[in-house]
Amino acid sequence: SGRSIQPTEAAQALLPLAREILNFSTRIEETMAALHGELSGNLQLGCSTTAGKYILPHLVARFRQLHPNVRVTVGICSPVAAIDQVCDGRAQLGVLSSEAACRDVEYRPFFEDRVVLIAPADHPWAKRKSVRPEELIGQPFIMREETAGSRRVMQTGLLQHDISIQDLDVVMELGNSEAISTAVEAGIGLSFISRIVARRAMQIGYLVEVPVEGLDLRRQLHMIRHSRRAQTRIQ
């Protein structure tokens, strides 16, 4: 249609079958290589931002040292997209913080992440041992988007102290934790983000972690796979 291409109805019906053919072809190649004692082939991972940027790269690097013939692709996407990729066979494994109702997906605990309150190093709270939850009300905050796992964890924790997002002075919303960290450094506001994301800036001295009394925010990251698909040796 002009310069764009759209799949026909027949193509949409063929697509999942074509993916299955490619998956089986890959498994045949990997199986034949395994018979010769080699671990080779491709591993596709679909994962959330924190896992994709701060956890998996180190693990993939060590895995590649052991198995240099394996090509690993890490696709950073939303939790919903990661589940879709595992369900339709585009990814063999996924790593995400939220669970979805999908009977064919198996979840296993992978990593526990801490979500903490951060402030710029020159903030009045920087030298305090802790703050009370009610002191957060009216403070300028920088937030992740509504679908972000860290924001959901924060909302759940604050509601236990009868505090909602509407009670905070949300001055900015950003879809990237690194951008939030930079905005907090610049003094625009406070934020709740993953400790892993803020760790480097805290080590340098640009940011500080401010404990909030009675608020312990943790989220469990899961590794997922399709339970009805045969696993490859790489998996």
PDB file of N, CA and C in Angstrom, residues 31 77 100 109 112 121 130 135 150 187 192 215 227:
ATOM      1  N   THR A  31      21.338 -29.061  18.504  1.00  0.00           N
ATOM      2  CA  THR A  31      21.456 -30.466  18.892  1.00  0.00           C
ATOM      3  C   THR A  31      22.628 -31.125  18.185  1.00  0.00           C
ATOM      4  N   CYS A  77      12.528  -4.397  27.164  1.00  0.00           N
ATOM      5  CA  CYS A  77      11.150  -4.041  26.778  1.00  0.00           C
ATOM      6  C   CYS A  77      10.278  -3.999  28.025  1.00  0.00           C
ATOM      7  N   ALA A 100       2.086 -12.286  35.154  1.00  0.00           N
ATOM      8  CA  ALA A 100       0.876 -12.150  34.345  1.00  0.00           C
ATOM      9  C   ALA A 100       0.157 -13.487  34.304  1.00  0.00           C
ATOM     10  N   PRO A 109      12.000 -17.452  40.942  1.00  0.00           N
ATOM     11  CA  PRO A 109      12.682 -16.301  41.552  1.00  0.00           C
ATOM     12  C   PRO A 109      14.104 -16.181  41.016  1.00  0.00           C
ATOM     13  N   GLU A 112      16.233 -10.205  43.902  1.00  0.00           N
ATOM     14  CA  GLU A 112      15.429  -9.272  44.688  1.00  0.00           C
ATOM     15  C   GLU A 112      16.012  -7.870  44.569  1.00  0.00           C
ATOM     16  N   ALA A 121      22.901  15.253  47.076  1.00  0.00           N
ATOM     17  CA  ALA A 121      23.809  15.238  48.226  1.00  0.00           C
ATOM     18  C   ALA A 121      23.684  16.492  49.093  1.00  0.00           C
ATOM     19  N   SER A 130      16.879   9.233  59.038  1.00  0.00           N
ATOM     20  CA  SER A 130      15.638   8.755  58.414  1.00  0.00           C
ATOM     21  C   SER A 130      14.619   9.887  58.404  1.00  0.00           C
ATOM     22  N   GLU A 135       6.319  13.028  56.047  1.00  0.00           N
ATOM     23  CA  GLU A 135       7.143  14.138  55.587  1.00  0.00           C
ATOM     24  C   GLU A 135       7.285  14.161  54.065  1.00  0.00           C
ATOM     25  N   SER A 150       9.009  -0.310  39.589  1.00  0.00           N
ATOM     26  CA  SER A 150       9.426   0.437  40.781  1.00  0.00           C
ATOM     27  C   SER A 150       8.322   1.371  41.266  1.00  0.00           C
ATOM     28  N   GLY A 187      18.737  18.577  41.461  1.00  0.00           N
ATOM     29  CA  GLY A 187      17.938  19.239  42.482  1.00  0.00           C
ATOM     30  C   GLY A 187      16.497  19.495  42.107  1.00  0.00           C
ATOM     31  N   PHE A 192      11.855   7.717  44.062  1.00  0.00           N
ATOM     32  CA  PHE A 192      12.041   6.331  44.462  1.00  0.00           C
ATOM     33  C   PHE A 192      12.487   5.552  43.228  1.00  0.00           C
ATOM     34  N   LEU A 215       9.191   1.844  55.904  1.00  0.00           N
ATOM     35  CA  LEU A 215       9.027   1.632  54.461  1.00  0.00           C
ATOM     36  C   LEU A 215      10.199   0.800  53.940  1.00  0.00           C
ATOM     37  N   SER A 227       6.606 -23.204  29.521  1.00  0.00           N
ATOM     38  CA  SER A 227       6.660 -24.519  30.176  1.00  0.00           C
ATOM     39  C   SER A 227       6.366 -25.677  29.229  1.00  0.00           C
TER      40      SER A 227
END
